Amino acid sequence: MKLFYLVALVAAVSGQLHPSRPARYQKLPSLRERARIQDVWRDERVSRIPSLLEKYNADAWLMSQREHAEDTIWWSIKNATDFGAHRRTILMFHRNTASLKGQPNPLIWIDNTGDVWPELRSILKAYDPNTIVLNTDRDIAFGSGLHVGELAVLEEQLGKQWMSRVTNEPHLSIEFVATRVDGQLHYYRKLQEIVWAMLEEGFSHRVIKPGLTTTEDLEWWFRERMQTLNVTTWNQPRISVIVESSFPGWEGTRNVIQEGDLLHIDYGITALGLNTDTQHMAYVLRTDPRMPENDAPESLKEGMKKSNRMQDIVLATMRPGLTGNEVLRLCLAQMEREGIEGQIFSHPIGDWGHDAGAVMGFTNLPKYVPVLGELTLLPDTYYSIELYAYHFVPERNETLRFRQEENAYWSKGTQSWRFVRGRQEKYHLIDGRERNTFIIQT
Ligand SMILES: *[C@@H]1O[C@H](CO)[C@@H](O)[C@H](O)[C@H]1NC(C)=O
Ligand SMILES: *[C@@H]1O[C@H](CO)[C@@H](O)[C@H](O)[C@H]1NC(C)=O
Ligand SMILES: *[C@@H]1O[C@H](CO)[C@@H](O)[C@H](O)[C@H]1NC(C)=O
């Protein structure tokens, strides 16, 4: 066990450091080109569905949905130029066996007259599937996208003959949604560099004027900046001054940013059907000429070192095939051996900011997560490594949570998880003495 940790930790740490050069804003392709790229990825992912059906012993996967009542899976299957589903859209994935050879996969019907039902019944008769997956899971959102009204209609239209063959298999949805294709990483790296470039600009004298700018001003600066970078988001940026009571997910207090503040952001961007989720910390330098600062205090740097160490432990411990809870337990045991206190709450990321698959901890479930923690980690997925370490800061006589989050991908070459752009090891510094201060218009 010891040797495994040593080898794994060294492998995990190399190449994971704070990037050595500042991030540069990346230009993404035009919307038209993005749509083309996304459809190529989608086609590659959808082409895996027949073998996923085989893996999960299913012959067909049926989705019935209406505009504004889409199945969750719709968003990972639709064309980039489609938005909501049209009318009633029925999709049936199959295994390309003899009776449906040469037919599209999925078969698609768009209907508002009821003509679809006799056609669907005759297809089912020809195909004669033994098991038909419907997304009716009670606990896993990605496997429960069939709306209750659509289920009632299916029961009526398919009757006992076919409804007796339906089954619930949420792992099919999870694996389809979570698994990435190789071509995505090149663009995910660009998104991560945009994320870092925004952090480096936003947490600097160019945007923050200590004593004037509020955390809320800065949140809206991030929102507006996204517009100019042609990306969107999946949640409101949350920026706060870290104090002893700060807890992940809580609304930050609405502070005017002051010298000596330890700042925190949790935010993500969306483009090309991909999402990011990042937490960094920043420090506002004190400029009193009697005791000017040029860097963050040592005590804060030590706090970040502890959360960096937790990141190493999580990446080295995550292995495809382990459950989220197994990884969590191993990580907590390793932290205990090293005398680190803190909490882990890491999750898959990709098509969604909180994507399908195994989670490791929740903020309110620090040691064991039912259902989502019992899933196994899949390779070829992306993960958001989200955690905090406690560290006592003597100058403040306070124990603070050092909160970090970075996104990682599964590297086939090294058979390990790696951060897409590295991870934060140095504070973003805001220096009010710098000229060229840009004041946010409120
Ligand atoms: C954003 O899109 C506009 C319109 O297509 C384009 O002119 C501009 O260069 C883009 N900006 C970035 C940073 O990609
Ligand atoms: C995507 O568009 C193509 C071409 O219009 C169409 O044949 C196909 O059914 C669409 N796919 C979905 C999932 O709607
Ligand atoms: C530090 O805080 C603790 C309570 O959290 C308090 O009991 C103690 O007196 C404080 N020490 C100093 C030096 O202020």
XYZ file of C-alpha atoms and ligand atoms in Angstrom:
484
model
C 0.000 0.000 0.000
C 2.774 2.421 0.956
C 4.659 1.811 -2.280
C 1.498 2.309 -4.323
C 0.977 5.685 -2.701
C 4.538 6.787 -3.274
C 4.527 5.806 -6.947
C 1.048 7.160 -7.513
C 1.714 10.456 -5.765
C 4.879 11.142 -7.744
C 3.059 10.351 -10.982
C 0.150 12.533 -10.039
C 2.204 15.535 -9.008
C 4.512 15.807 -12.016
C 3.194 18.274 -14.534
C 0.386 19.399 -12.236
C 1.975 22.579 -10.991
C 0.886 26.169 -11.147
C 1.303 27.143 -14.822
C 4.583 28.968 -15.330
C 3.216 31.618 -17.690
C 0.205 33.909 -17.385
C -2.938 32.658 -19.093
C -3.876 34.154 -22.453
C -7.426 34.696 -23.609
C -8.197 32.037 -26.202
C -10.314 32.698 -29.243
C -12.902 29.971 -29.767
C -14.191 29.018 -33.218
C -17.220 30.788 -34.672
C -20.615 29.527 -33.530
C -21.103 27.844 -36.883
C -17.812 25.988 -36.587
C -18.541 25.097 -32.953
C -21.822 23.488 -34.020
C -19.991 21.390 -36.589
C -17.388 20.292 -34.026
C -19.997 19.479 -31.382
C -21.983 17.329 -33.792
C -18.853 15.314 -34.651
C -18.306 14.644 -30.932
C -21.969 13.815 -30.482
C -21.874 11.347 -33.393
C -18.843 9.614 -31.908
C -20.537 9.351 -28.529
C -23.863 8.159 -29.935
C -22.077 5.508 -32.011
C -21.042 3.866 -28.713
C -24.618 3.366 -27.570
C -25.153 -0.039 -29.230
C -22.163 -1.465 -27.365
C -23.348 0.177 -24.143
C -26.710 -1.520 -24.646
C -24.877 -4.813 -25.007
C -22.823 -4.108 -21.868
C -25.972 -3.472 -19.851
C -27.932 -6.350 -21.397
C -30.504 -4.128 -23.043
C -31.850 -4.347 -26.594
C -33.460 -0.932 -26.845
C -33.412 2.450 -25.104
C -36.592 4.413 -25.540
C -37.163 8.090 -24.788
C -40.408 9.929 -25.215
C -40.496 13.648 -24.563
C -42.223 16.861 -25.477
C -40.995 20.367 -26.023
C -40.342 21.828 -22.533
C -40.523 18.352 -20.961
C -37.336 16.883 -22.379
C -35.536 13.834 -21.109
C -32.224 14.828 -19.458
C -30.433 12.702 -22.052
C -31.870 14.823 -24.873
C -29.288 17.533 -24.171
C -26.449 15.100 -24.882
C -28.055 13.695 -28.036
C -29.554 16.649 -29.868
C -27.986 18.426 -32.818
C -26.081 21.577 -31.872
C -28.585 23.635 -33.872
C -31.524 22.090 -32.037
C -32.675 23.519 -28.737
C -35.793 22.091 -27.089
C -37.283 18.880 -28.459
C -39.933 19.426 -31.154
C -43.556 18.461 -30.473
C -43.407 14.905 -29.108
C -39.987 13.542 -29.989
C -39.486 9.811 -29.609
C -36.040 8.282 -29.824
C -35.280 4.595 -29.914
C -31.712 3.338 -29.717
C -31.141 -0.248 -30.803
C -28.298 -2.694 -31.314
C -28.128 -2.572 -35.134
C -29.166 -6.227 -35.321
C -30.512 -7.850 -38.497
C -34.118 -6.635 -38.313
C -33.011 -2.975 -38.042
C -29.830 -3.176 -40.109
C -29.270 -0.005 -42.106
C -31.860 1.949 -40.104
C -30.813 5.137 -38.352
C -29.711 4.712 -34.753
C -31.526 6.234 -32.957
C -34.805 5.958 -34.823
C -36.497 9.335 -34.424
C -40.135 10.345 -34.676
C -41.443 13.891 -34.311
C -45.183 13.709 -33.880
C -48.278 15.595 -32.769
C -50.984 13.471 -34.381
C -50.481 10.075 -32.743
C -49.240 8.540 -36.014
C -46.061 7.557 -34.239
C -47.672 4.839 -32.116
C -48.650 2.277 -34.770
C -45.242 2.825 -36.391
C -43.425 2.341 -33.109
C -45.443 -0.799 -32.372
C -44.631 -2.259 -35.767
C -40.922 -1.477 -35.334
C -40.997 -3.145 -31.921
C -42.720 -6.157 -33.438
C -40.053 -6.498 -36.129
C -37.197 -5.887 -33.695
C -38.681 -7.883 -30.810
C -36.451 -6.478 -28.037
C -36.298 -8.515 -24.826
C -35.382 -5.539 -22.699
C -36.285 -1.905 -23.279
C -34.685 0.689 -21.034
C -36.884 3.565 -19.885
C -35.344 6.383 -17.847
C -37.374 5.863 -14.685
C -34.782 5.724 -11.930
C -35.850 6.989 -8.506
C -32.505 8.344 -7.354
C -30.212 9.169 -10.251
C -31.300 12.218 -12.212
C -29.545 11.203 -15.432
C -31.501 7.939 -15.463
C -34.877 9.431 -14.600
C -35.659 11.872 -17.387
C -38.924 10.239 -18.515
C -41.714 12.581 -17.473
C -44.594 10.978 -15.645
C -47.137 11.989 -18.303
C -45.023 10.385 -21.024
C -44.805 7.183 -18.999
C -48.610 7.087 -18.765
C -48.880 7.551 -22.531
C -46.312 4.807 -23.179
C -48.194 2.429 -20.899
C -51.355 3.080 -22.863
C -49.794 2.916 -26.330
C -47.366 0.041 -25.859
C -49.613 -2.093 -23.674
C -48.601 -5.087 -21.567
C -46.822 -6.748 -24.472
C -44.002 -4.189 -24.480
C -44.333 -2.651 -21.046
C -43.590 -6.092 -19.554
C -40.158 -5.829 -21.171
C -39.182 -2.435 -19.865
C -36.382 -2.028 -17.373
C -34.615 0.716 -15.468
C -30.845 0.956 -16.060
C -29.398 4.287 -14.876
C -25.797 3.149 -15.521
C -26.517 3.322 -19.235
C -27.378 7.021 -18.977
C -24.476 7.723 -16.646
C -21.884 6.078 -18.844
C -23.209 7.678 -22.019
C -23.334 11.196 -20.569
C -20.077 11.064 -18.592
C -17.756 9.516 -21.166
C -15.793 12.011 -23.217
C -14.168 11.717 -26.649
C -10.509 12.516 -27.317
C -11.163 15.576 -29.487
C -12.775 17.447 -26.594
C -9.632 17.849 -24.505
C -7.982 20.301 -26.924
C -10.954 22.638 -26.519
C -11.379 21.957 -22.813
C -7.802 23.179 -22.351
C -8.746 26.387 -24.160
C -11.752 26.860 -21.880
C -9.557 26.333 -18.831
C -7.069 28.887 -20.092
C -9.917 31.379 -20.549
C -10.981 30.604 -16.953
C -7.468 31.344 -15.671
C -7.067 34.464 -17.816
C -10.297 35.842 -16.350
C -9.099 35.025 -12.826
C -5.760 36.742 -13.422
C -7.437 39.838 -14.813
C -10.376 39.947 -12.381
C -8.237 39.478 -9.268
C -5.833 42.318 -10.039
C -5.592 46.103 -9.668
C -7.016 46.331 -13.182
C -10.459 45.447 -11.845
C -10.381 45.763 -8.047
C -9.872 49.049 -6.204
C -9.515 48.160 -2.503
C -11.888 50.175 -0.349
C -14.278 50.735 -3.248
C -15.000 47.575 -5.258
C -17.450 45.107 -3.700
C -17.506 41.332 -4.051
C -20.821 41.736 -5.867
C -19.320 44.241 -8.355
C -16.669 41.648 -9.104
C -19.225 38.884 -9.609
C -20.938 40.983 -12.256
C -17.591 41.871 -13.812
C -17.093 38.122 -14.376
C -20.562 37.805 -15.917
C -20.028 40.760 -18.259
C -16.533 39.648 -19.209
C -17.933 36.309 -20.375
C -20.061 38.174 -22.895
C -16.998 39.700 -24.527
C -15.252 36.311 -24.583
C -18.207 34.573 -26.246
C -18.743 32.091 -23.444
C -21.683 31.695 -21.069
C -22.063 30.070 -17.688
C -24.103 27.512 -15.790
C -24.171 29.334 -12.441
C -23.707 32.760 -10.936
C -20.079 33.411 -9.919
C -19.780 33.488 -6.123
C -17.124 35.745 -4.691
C -16.565 36.319 -0.996
C -14.070 37.385 1.628
C -13.017 34.260 3.517
C -13.720 34.471 7.241
C -13.868 31.742 9.839
C -17.533 30.959 9.226
C -17.246 30.854 5.387
C -18.635 27.570 4.139
C -18.723 26.202 0.575
C -21.956 26.907 -1.237
C -23.125 29.561 1.199
C -23.875 32.947 -0.251
C -20.857 35.117 0.407
C -21.315 38.264 2.416
C -21.544 41.472 0.401
C -18.270 43.082 1.296
C -16.330 46.081 0.100
C -12.966 44.533 -0.713
C -10.261 45.765 1.700
C -6.505 45.440 2.016
C -5.576 42.269 3.901
C -8.638 40.372 2.619
C -8.403 36.739 1.604
C -10.763 36.478 -1.377
C -12.417 33.400 -2.836
C -14.260 32.694 -6.081
C -16.292 29.722 -7.249
C -17.302 30.029 -10.900
C -17.566 28.242 -14.201
C -17.955 28.915 -17.914
C -19.806 27.103 -20.690
C -18.950 26.762 -24.383
C -18.923 23.995 -26.999
C -21.250 21.953 -24.792
C -18.575 21.789 -22.072
C -18.592 23.289 -18.589
C -15.880 24.277 -16.132
C -15.970 24.677 -12.327
C -13.078 26.417 -10.576
C -12.290 27.884 -7.167
C -9.272 30.084 -6.599
C -8.121 32.376 -3.809
C -6.631 35.852 -3.957
C -4.987 38.201 -1.463
C -5.252 41.992 -1.261
C -1.814 43.377 -0.347
C -1.490 45.893 2.507
C 0.053 49.107 1.244
C 0.757 50.972 4.501
C 4.240 52.418 3.803
C 5.373 51.452 7.323
C 4.645 47.767 6.684
C 4.074 47.285 2.967
C 3.461 43.760 1.657
C 4.668 42.304 -1.604
C 3.229 38.849 -1.143
C 0.579 36.984 0.827
C 1.461 36.203 4.465
C 3.268 32.898 5.107
C 0.350 31.575 7.157
C -1.977 31.872 4.170
C 0.585 30.242 1.886
C 0.806 27.325 4.316
C -2.974 26.965 4.211
C -2.888 26.707 0.423
C -0.081 24.151 0.630
C -2.366 21.952 2.699
C -5.219 22.126 0.197
C -2.700 21.508 -2.619
C -1.584 18.401 -0.753
C -5.193 17.247 -0.518
C -5.484 17.667 -4.294
C -2.459 15.388 -4.745
C -4.013 12.787 -2.461
C -7.361 12.842 -4.282
C -5.852 12.583 -7.784
C -3.529 9.767 -6.760
C -6.288 7.827 -5.040
C -8.986 8.116 -7.722
C -8.929 5.025 -9.895
C -11.544 3.849 -12.357
C -13.403 0.910 -10.841
C -13.324 2.197 -7.261
C -16.533 3.654 -5.898
C -16.689 7.315 -4.940
C -17.046 6.278 -1.291
C -13.999 3.997 -1.483
C -11.894 6.837 -2.876
C -13.248 9.180 -0.228
C -12.429 6.757 2.602
C -8.869 6.177 1.324
C -8.302 9.932 0.965
C -9.582 10.711 4.452
C -7.337 7.973 5.882
C -4.304 9.387 4.071
C -5.129 12.904 5.293
C -5.332 11.589 8.834
C -1.908 9.950 8.505
C -0.519 13.297 7.361
C -2.313 15.319 10.023
C -4.418 17.290 7.518
C -7.984 18.227 8.382
C -10.460 19.208 5.723
C -13.298 18.044 3.538
C -13.593 16.589 0.025
C -16.639 17.018 -2.228
C -15.519 16.243 -5.776
C -17.767 15.511 -8.728
C -17.820 14.627 -12.432
C -17.977 17.531 -14.915
C -18.538 17.756 -18.666
C -21.887 18.082 -20.445
C -23.047 19.538 -17.118
C -21.245 21.476 -14.396
C -22.345 18.689 -12.075
C -22.148 15.773 -14.469
C -23.242 12.132 -14.316
C -21.306 9.615 -12.233
C -19.646 8.842 -8.925
C -19.165 11.675 -6.448
C -16.636 11.760 -3.619
C -18.321 13.473 -0.681
C -20.869 16.251 -0.412
C -20.466 19.295 1.807
C -23.201 17.911 4.088
C -22.098 14.253 3.680
C -18.351 14.362 4.364
C -17.691 10.628 4.887
C -20.204 8.611 2.903
C -22.682 9.471 0.155
C -25.579 7.078 -0.533
C -26.391 6.259 -4.200
C -24.084 8.713 -6.004
C -21.124 7.774 -3.795
C -21.732 4.075 -4.451
C -21.232 4.460 -8.205
C -17.849 3.504 -9.631
C -15.483 5.992 -11.252
C -15.339 5.695 -15.028
C -12.224 6.330 -17.136
C -12.363 8.818 -20.048
C -14.338 11.293 -17.962
C -13.589 14.706 -16.449
C -13.679 15.411 -12.728
C -13.854 18.554 -10.660
C -11.589 18.176 -7.625
C -13.317 20.296 -5.023
C -12.163 20.462 -1.410
C -10.912 22.540 1.480
C -8.191 22.208 4.116
C -8.430 23.769 7.562
C -5.431 25.802 8.632
C -4.908 27.950 11.704
C -3.830 31.512 10.901
C -2.097 32.895 14.011
C -2.263 36.598 12.994
C -6.034 36.297 12.919
C -6.366 33.749 15.707
C -8.690 31.908 13.336
C -8.891 28.553 11.582
C -9.864 29.212 7.957
C -11.044 26.910 5.202
C -8.657 27.025 2.218
C -10.989 26.234 -0.636
C -9.852 25.086 -4.056
C -11.331 23.469 -7.132
C -9.659 22.450 -10.396
C -10.767 20.264 -13.288
C -8.982 17.045 -14.194
C -9.119 14.568 -17.064
C -8.233 10.909 -17.332
C -4.938 10.553 -19.182
C -4.812 7.280 -21.100
C -1.057 7.672 -21.627
C -0.191 7.867 -17.935
C -3.299 5.999 -16.734
C -3.833 8.727 -14.162
C -5.862 11.868 -13.562
C -4.227 15.165 -14.464
C -5.321 18.741 -14.093
C -6.335 20.210 -17.408
C -4.329 23.402 -16.880
C -2.496 22.734 -13.626
C -3.637 24.040 -10.270
C -3.360 27.165 -8.189
C -0.303 27.193 -5.928
C 0.178 30.968 -5.640
C -2.316 33.620 -4.640
C -3.612 36.065 -7.185
C -2.388 39.358 -5.720
C -4.247 42.659 -5.803
C -1.872 45.590 -5.353
C -3.643 48.924 -4.824
C -0.333 50.775 -5.423
C -0.353 49.806 -9.077
C -1.600 52.541 -11.338
C -3.982 51.916 -14.200
C -6.780 51.060 -11.809
C -10.005 50.313 -13.578
C -13.107 51.019 -11.506
C -16.190 48.931 -12.153
C -19.201 50.947 -13.241
C -22.115 50.042 -11.015
C -16.472 37.096 -30.001
O -17.338 37.038 -31.130
C -17.296 38.192 -31.932
C -18.397 38.040 -32.985
O -18.219 36.869 -33.703
C -15.917 38.345 -32.541
O -15.853 39.512 -33.329
C -14.899 38.445 -31.395
O -13.577 38.470 -31.926
C -15.034 37.263 -30.466
N -14.156 37.466 -29.306
C -13.385 36.511 -28.801
C -12.515 36.885 -27.648
O -13.373 35.380 -29.239
C -29.975 16.024 -36.463
O -30.164 16.578 -37.750
C -30.221 15.607 -38.815
C -30.263 16.370 -40.127
O -31.297 17.296 -40.133
C -31.448 14.739 -38.608
O -31.510 13.742 -39.586
C -31.329 14.070 -37.227
O -32.490 13.347 -36.955
C -31.145 15.090 -36.125
N -30.834 14.401 -34.884
C -31.592 14.526 -33.774
C -31.123 13.771 -32.562
O -32.598 15.193 -33.732
C -8.167 33.182 20.181
O -9.493 32.762 20.024
C -9.969 31.955 21.061
C -11.403 31.543 20.751
O -11.544 31.142 19.460
C -9.918 32.696 22.369
O -10.307 31.841 23.422
C -8.514 33.223 22.625
O -8.492 34.036 23.772
C -8.006 33.991 21.446
N -6.624 34.387 21.650
C -6.187 35.628 21.497
C -4.732 35.842 21.707
O -6.947 36.551 21.214
